[in-house]
Coordinates of C-alpha atoms in Angstrom, one line a residue:
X1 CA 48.2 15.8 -68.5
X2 CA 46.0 12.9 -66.8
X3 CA 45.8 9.5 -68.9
X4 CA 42.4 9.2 -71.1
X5 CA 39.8 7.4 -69.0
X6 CA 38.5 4.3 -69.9
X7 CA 35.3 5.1 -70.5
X8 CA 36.0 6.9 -73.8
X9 CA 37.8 3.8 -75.2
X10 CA 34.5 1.8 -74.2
X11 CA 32.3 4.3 -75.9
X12 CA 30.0 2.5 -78.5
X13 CA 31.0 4.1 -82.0
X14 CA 28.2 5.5 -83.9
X15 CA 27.8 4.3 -86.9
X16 CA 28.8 6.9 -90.2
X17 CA 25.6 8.2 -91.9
X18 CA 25.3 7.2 -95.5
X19 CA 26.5 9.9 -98.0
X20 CA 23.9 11.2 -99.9
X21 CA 24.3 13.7 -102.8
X22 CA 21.0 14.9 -104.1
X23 CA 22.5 17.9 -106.5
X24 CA 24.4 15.0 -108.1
X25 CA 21.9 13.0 -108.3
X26 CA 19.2 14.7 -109.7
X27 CA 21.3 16.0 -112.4
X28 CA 22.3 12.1 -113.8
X29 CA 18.6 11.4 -113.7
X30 CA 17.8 14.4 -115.6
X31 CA 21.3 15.1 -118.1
X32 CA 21.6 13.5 -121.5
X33 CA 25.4 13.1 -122.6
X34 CA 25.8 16.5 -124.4
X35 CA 24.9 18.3 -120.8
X36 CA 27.8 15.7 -119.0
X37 CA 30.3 16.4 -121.7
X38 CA 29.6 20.3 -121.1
X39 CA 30.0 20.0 -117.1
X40 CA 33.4 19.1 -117.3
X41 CA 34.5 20.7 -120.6
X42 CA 35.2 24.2 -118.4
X43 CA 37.7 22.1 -115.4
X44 CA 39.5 20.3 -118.1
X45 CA 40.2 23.3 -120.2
X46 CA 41.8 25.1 -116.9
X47 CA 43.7 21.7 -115.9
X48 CA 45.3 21.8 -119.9
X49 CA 46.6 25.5 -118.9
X50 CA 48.4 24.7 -116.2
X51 CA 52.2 24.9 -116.6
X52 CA 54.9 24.2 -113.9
X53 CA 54.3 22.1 -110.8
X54 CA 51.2 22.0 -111.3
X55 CA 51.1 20.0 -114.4
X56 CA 52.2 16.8 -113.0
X57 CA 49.1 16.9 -110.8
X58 CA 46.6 18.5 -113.7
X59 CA 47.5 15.8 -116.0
X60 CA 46.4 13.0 -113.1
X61 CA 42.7 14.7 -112.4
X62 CA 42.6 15.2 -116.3
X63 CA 42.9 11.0 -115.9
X64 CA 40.7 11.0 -113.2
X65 CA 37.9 13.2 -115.1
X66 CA 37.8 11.2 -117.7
X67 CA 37.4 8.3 -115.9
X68 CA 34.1 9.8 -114.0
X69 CA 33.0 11.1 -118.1
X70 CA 33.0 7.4 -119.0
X71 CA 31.7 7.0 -115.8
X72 CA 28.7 9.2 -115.6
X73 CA 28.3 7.8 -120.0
X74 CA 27.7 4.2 -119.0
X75 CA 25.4 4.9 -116.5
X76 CA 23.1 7.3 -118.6
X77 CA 23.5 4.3 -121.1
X78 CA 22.4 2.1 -118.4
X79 CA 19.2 4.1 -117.4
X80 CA 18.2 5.1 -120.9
X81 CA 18.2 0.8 -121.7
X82 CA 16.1 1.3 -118.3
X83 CA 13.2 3.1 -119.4
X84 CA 13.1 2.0 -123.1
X85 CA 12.7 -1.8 -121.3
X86 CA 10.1 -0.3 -118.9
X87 CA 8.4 1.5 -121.8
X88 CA 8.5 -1.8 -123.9
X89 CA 7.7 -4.1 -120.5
X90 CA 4.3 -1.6 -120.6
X91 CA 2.9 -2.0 -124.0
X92 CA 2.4 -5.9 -123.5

């Protein structure tokens, strides 16, 4: 096998495009807590079923679900204050 040429160790690196996830993002600026609480109400009802093995692993993205519930809460707090100050910041 011939050694790597140089030139592909001197190849300028592209930089990574910026993630964007526009199905996740419209649905925060659109869902109300009721409608986040229902998204992952089905995936931690499967994750409490699991028995064996598989437990072990359930019970850390139960963790890890939670998490992102409290998550995804704070920041529809955060943009309902949002638009009740924009709303208030309007009437003046």
């Amino acid at each position: 096998m011939p050694p790597p040429s140089k030139q592909t160790a001197n190849a300028p690196v592209e930089p990574l495009p910026a993630p964007s996830f526009p199905a996740i993002e419209s649905f925060i600026e659109r869902a109300s807590t009721e409608e986040v609480q229902s998204l992952f109400a089905p995936v931690k009802n499967e994750l409490a079923n699991l028995k064996g093995p598989k437990a072990e692993q359930a019970k850390k993205a139960q963790t890890a679900i939670s998490r992102a519930e409290e998550l995804l809460g704070v920041l529809l707090e955060t943009r309902e204050r949002l638009v009740a100050e924009s709303k208030g910041k309007g009437r003046k």
